[in-house]
CSV table of C-alpha atoms in Angstrom, one decimal:
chain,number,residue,atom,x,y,z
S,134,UNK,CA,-0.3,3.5,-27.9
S,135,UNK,CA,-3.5,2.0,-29.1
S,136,UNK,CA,-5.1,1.6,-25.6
S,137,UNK,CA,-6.8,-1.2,-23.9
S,138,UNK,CA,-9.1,-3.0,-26.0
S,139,UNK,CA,-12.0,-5.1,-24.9
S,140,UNK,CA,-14.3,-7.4,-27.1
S,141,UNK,CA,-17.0,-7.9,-27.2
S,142,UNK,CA,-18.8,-4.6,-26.2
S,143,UNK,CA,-22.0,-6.0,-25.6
S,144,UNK,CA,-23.1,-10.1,-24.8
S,145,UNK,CA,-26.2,-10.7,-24.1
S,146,UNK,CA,-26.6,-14.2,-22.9
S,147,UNK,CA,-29.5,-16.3,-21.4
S,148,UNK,CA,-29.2,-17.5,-17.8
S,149,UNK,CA,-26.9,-20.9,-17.4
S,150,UNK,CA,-25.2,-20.2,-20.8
S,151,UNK,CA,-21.1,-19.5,-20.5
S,152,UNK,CA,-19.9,-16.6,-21.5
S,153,UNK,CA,-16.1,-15.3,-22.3
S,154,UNK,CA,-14.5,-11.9,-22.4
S,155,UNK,CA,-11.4,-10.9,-24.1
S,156,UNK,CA,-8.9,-8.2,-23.2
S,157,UNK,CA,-6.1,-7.1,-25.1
S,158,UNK,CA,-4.0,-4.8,-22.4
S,159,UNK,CA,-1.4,-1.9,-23.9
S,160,UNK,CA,1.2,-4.0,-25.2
S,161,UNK,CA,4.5,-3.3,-22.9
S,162,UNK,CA,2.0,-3.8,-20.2
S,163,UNK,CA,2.8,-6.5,-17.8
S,164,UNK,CA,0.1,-5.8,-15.3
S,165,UNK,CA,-3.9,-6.5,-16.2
S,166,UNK,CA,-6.9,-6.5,-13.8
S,167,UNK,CA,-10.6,-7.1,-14.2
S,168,UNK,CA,-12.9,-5.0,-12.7
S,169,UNK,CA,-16.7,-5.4,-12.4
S,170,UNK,CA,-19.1,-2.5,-12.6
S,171,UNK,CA,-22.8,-2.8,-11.5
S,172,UNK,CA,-25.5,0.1,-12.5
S,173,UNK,CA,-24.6,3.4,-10.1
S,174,UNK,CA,-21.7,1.9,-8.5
S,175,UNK,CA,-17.9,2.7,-8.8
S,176,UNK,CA,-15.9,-0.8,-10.2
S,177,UNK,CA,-14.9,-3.4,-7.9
S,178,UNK,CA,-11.8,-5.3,-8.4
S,179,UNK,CA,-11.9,-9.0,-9.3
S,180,UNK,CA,-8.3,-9.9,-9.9
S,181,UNK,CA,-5.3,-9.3,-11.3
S,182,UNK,CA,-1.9,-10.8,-13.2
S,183,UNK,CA,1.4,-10.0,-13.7
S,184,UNK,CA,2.6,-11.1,-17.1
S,185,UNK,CA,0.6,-14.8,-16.9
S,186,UNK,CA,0.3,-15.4,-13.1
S,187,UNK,CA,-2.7,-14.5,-11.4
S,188,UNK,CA,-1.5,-12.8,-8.2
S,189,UNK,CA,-5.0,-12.2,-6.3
S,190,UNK,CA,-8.6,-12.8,-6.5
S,191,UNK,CA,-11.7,-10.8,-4.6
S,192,UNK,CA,-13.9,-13.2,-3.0
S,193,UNK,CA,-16.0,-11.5,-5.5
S,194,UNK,CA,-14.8,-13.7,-8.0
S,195,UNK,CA,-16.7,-16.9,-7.5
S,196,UNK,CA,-15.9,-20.4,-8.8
S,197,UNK,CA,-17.7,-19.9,-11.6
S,198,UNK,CA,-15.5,-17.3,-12.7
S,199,UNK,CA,-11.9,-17.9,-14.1
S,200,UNK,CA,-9.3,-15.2,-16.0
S,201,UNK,CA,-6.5,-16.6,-17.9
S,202,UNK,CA,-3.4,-14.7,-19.1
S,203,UNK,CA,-1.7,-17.6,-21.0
S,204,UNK,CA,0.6,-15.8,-22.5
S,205,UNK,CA,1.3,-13.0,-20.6
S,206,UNK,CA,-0.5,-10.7,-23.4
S,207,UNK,CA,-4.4,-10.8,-23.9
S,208,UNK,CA,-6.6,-12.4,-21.3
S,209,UNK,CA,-10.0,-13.7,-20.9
S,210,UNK,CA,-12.7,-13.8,-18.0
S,211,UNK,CA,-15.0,-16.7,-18.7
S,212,UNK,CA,-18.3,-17.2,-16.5
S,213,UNK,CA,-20.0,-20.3,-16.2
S,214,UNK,CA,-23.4,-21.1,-15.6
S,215,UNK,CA,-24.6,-17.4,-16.0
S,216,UNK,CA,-27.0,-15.7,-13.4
S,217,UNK,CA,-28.7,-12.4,-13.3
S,218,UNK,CA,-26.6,-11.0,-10.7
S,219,UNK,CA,-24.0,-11.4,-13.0
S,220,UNK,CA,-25.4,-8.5,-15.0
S,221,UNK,CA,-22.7,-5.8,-15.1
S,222,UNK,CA,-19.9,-3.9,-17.0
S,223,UNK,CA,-16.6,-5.3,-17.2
S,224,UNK,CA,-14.1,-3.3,-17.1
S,225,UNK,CA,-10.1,-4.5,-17.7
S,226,UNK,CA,-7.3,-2.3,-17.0
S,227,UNK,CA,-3.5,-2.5,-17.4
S,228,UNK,CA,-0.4,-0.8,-16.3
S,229,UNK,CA,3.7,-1.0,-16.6
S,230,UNK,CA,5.3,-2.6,-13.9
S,231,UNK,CA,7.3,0.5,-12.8
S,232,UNK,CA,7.8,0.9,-9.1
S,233,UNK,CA,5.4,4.8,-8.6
S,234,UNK,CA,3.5,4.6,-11.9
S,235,UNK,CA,0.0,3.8,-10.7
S,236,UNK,CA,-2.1,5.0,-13.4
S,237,UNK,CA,-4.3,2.8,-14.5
S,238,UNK,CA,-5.2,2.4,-18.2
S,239,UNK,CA,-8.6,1.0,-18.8
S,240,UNK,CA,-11.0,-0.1,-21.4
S,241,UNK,CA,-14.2,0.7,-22.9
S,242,UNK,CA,-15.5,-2.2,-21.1
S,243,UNK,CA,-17.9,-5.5,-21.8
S,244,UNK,CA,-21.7,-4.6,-20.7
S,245,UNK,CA,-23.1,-8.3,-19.8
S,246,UNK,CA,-26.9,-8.9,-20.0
S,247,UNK,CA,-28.1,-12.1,-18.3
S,248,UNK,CA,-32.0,-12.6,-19.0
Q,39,UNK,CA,-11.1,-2.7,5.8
Q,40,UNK,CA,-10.9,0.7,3.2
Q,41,UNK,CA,-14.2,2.8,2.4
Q,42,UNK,CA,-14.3,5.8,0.1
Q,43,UNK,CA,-17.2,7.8,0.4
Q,44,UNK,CA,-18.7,10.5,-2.0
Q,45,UNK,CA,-22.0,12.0,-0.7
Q,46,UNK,CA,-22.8,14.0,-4.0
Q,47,UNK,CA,-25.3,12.1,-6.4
Q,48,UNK,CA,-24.9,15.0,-8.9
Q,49,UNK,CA,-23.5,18.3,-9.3
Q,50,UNK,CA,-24.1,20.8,-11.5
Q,51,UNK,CA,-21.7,24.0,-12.4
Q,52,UNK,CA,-21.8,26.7,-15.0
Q,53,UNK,CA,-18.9,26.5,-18.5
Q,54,UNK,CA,-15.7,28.3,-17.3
Q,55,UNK,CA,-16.6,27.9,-13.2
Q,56,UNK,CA,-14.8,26.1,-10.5
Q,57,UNK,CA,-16.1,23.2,-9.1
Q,58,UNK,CA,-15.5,20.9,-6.1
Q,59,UNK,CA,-16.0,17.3,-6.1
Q,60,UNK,CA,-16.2,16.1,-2.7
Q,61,UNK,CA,-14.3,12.2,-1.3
Q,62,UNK,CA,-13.6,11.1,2.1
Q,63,UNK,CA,-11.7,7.9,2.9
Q,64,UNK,CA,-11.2,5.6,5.9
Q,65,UNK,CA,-8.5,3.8,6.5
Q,66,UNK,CA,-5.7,2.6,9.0
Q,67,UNK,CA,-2.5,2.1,6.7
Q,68,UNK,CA,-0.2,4.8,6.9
Q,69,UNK,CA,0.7,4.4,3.0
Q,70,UNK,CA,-2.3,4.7,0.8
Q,71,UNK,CA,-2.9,6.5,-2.5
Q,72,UNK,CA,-6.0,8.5,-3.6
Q,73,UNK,CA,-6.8,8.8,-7.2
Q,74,UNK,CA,-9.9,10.8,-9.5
Q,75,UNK,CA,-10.9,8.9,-12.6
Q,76,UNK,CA,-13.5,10.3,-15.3
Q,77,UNK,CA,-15.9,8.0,-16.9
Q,78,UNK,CA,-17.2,9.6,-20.0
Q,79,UNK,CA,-21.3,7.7,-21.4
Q,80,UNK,CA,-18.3,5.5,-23.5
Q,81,UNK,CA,-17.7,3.7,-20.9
Q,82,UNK,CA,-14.0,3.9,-20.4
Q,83,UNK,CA,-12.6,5.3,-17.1
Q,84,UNK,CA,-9.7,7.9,-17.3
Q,85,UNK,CA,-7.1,9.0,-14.9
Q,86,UNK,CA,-7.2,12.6,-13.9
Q,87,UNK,CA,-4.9,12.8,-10.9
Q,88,UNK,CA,-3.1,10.8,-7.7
Q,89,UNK,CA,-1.9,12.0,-4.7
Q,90,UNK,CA,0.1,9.8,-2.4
Q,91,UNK,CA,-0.3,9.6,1.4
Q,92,UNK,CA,3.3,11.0,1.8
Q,93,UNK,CA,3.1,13.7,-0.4
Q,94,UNK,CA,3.7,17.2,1.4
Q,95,UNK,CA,1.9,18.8,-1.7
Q,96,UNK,CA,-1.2,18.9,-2.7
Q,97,UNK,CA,-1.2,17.0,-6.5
Q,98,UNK,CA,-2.1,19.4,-9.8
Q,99,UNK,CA,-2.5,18.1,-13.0
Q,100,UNK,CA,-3.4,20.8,-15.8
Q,101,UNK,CA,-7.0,21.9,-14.8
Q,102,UNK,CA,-7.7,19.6,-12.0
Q,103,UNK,CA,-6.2,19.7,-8.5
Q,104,UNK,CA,-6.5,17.7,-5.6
Q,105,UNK,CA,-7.2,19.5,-1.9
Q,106,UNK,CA,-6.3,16.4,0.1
Q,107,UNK,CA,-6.7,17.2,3.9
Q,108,UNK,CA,-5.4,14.5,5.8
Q,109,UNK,CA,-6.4,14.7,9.2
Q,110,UNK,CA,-9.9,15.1,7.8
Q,111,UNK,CA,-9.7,12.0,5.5
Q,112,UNK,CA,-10.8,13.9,2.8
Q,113,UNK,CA,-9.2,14.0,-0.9
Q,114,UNK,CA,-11.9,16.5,-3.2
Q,115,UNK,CA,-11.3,17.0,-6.7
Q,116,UNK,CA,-11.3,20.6,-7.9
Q,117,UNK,CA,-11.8,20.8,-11.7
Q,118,UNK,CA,-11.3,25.1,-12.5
Q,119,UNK,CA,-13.0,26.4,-16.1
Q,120,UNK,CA,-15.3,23.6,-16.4
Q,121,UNK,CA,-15.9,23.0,-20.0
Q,122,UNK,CA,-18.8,21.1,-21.7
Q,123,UNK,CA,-16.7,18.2,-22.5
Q,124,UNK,CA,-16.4,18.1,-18.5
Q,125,UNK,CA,-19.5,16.4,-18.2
Q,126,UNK,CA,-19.3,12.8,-16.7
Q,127,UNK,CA,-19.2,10.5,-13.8
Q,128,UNK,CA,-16.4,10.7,-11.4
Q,129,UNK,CA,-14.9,8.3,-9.0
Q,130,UNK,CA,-12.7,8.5,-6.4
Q,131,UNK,CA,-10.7,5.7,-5.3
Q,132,UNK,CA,-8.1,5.1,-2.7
Q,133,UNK,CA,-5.4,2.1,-2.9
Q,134,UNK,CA,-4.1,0.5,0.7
Q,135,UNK,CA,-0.5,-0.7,1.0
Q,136,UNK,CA,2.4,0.0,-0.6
Q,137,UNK,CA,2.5,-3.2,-2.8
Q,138,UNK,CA,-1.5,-3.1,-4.4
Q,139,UNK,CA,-0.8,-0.9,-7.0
Q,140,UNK,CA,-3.8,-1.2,-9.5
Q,141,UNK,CA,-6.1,-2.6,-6.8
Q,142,UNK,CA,-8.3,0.0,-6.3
Q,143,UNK,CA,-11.7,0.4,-3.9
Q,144,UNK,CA,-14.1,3.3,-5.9
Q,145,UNK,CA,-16.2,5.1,-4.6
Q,146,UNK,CA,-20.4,5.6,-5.8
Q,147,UNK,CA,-19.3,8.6,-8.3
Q,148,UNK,CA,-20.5,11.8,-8.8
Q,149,UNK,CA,-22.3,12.6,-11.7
Q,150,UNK,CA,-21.4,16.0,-13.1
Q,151,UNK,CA,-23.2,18.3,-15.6
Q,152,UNK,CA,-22.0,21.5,-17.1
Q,153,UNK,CA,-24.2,23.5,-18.3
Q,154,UNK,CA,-23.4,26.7,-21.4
């Protein structure tokens, strides 16, 4: 078990630049979601997958967001035309799909800096 | 919609005391699931405990247990002989319907501090 893994842990970007996350879930893991984390605030969820479909999306997630899971293994959360407010830790988490087993394994987390 | 709650900022407890962690919830599903994650300064958030709505017992797992009162809507964490590696944010969250496992609504945290 070599956890949830989540690169990079730090991008700093300037405002309108794209930027792209990767996470690399627990490997018999076919469940992933995205959460975002603002300063002093518990996570919010963005959206998940199971293996490469993208079951749901928070209206938090706006178009210029998108998560891929092409392969039903690593994904990626790419944000276009970057904005302050998009300042935040992200935060991805995965778990077997096992009806009762809701523990949620998470990473360390990407801390995005839009100046 | 759901809402957790957790009124303490910060709390503070003595190495190898009790200490109580408090969490309301709201909401109208009869099926629901509260949960206590740790989140250490490394960022990473890790499962302590989950207790289901159904559940006649109230959840224990190793040093922390869960006093879920369910006609008060509350779900606090107890965590008994703090230790120094103890020391973290907590978040309580609470999942709605029986089929959004892993979507979770957090609450603000608490930050604890043991002290020697």
């Amino acid at each position: 078990d070599t956890g949830v893994s989540q690169n990079p842990r730090h991008k700093i970007t300037k405002r309108g630049q794209n930027v792209t996350f990767r996470c690399d879930p627990i490997s018999e893991h076919n469940r992933l979601y995205w959460y975002r984390q603002t300063l002093g605030q518990g996570p919010e969820f963005l959206t998940y997958f199971q293996n490469e479909a993208q079951l749901e999306k928070s209206r938090l997630l706006s178009d210029r967001f998108s998560a891929e899971r092409p392969k039903g293994s690593f994904s990626t959360l790419e944000i276009q035309r970057t904005e302050q407010g998009d300042s935040a830790m992200y935060l991805c988490a995965s778990r077997p799909d096992r009806y009762g087993n809701e523990k949620l394994f998470f990473g360390s987390g990407t801390q995005l800096s839009v100046l | 919609a759901q809402k957790i709650t957790q009124t303490q900022p910060g709390m503070f407890v003595q190495e190898k005391e009790a200490v109580t962690l408090d969490c309301t919830y709201d909401t109208s599903d009869p099926s629901y699931g509260l949960f206590w994650y740790k989140q250490p300064s490394s960022g990473e958030m890790i499962f302590l405990i989950y207790q289901g709505s159904y559940d006649q017992q109230n959840a224990t797992e190793g040093r922390y247990s869960l006093n879920f009162q369910k006609a008060r809507k509350s779900a606090n964490l107890v965590i008994s002989a703090s230790q120094l590696g103890d020391s973290a944010m907590y978040f309580c969250a609470m999942r709605v319907g029986g089929t959004s496992y892993g979507k979770l609504t957090f609450g603000q945290g608490t930050i604890l501090t043991v002290h020697p």
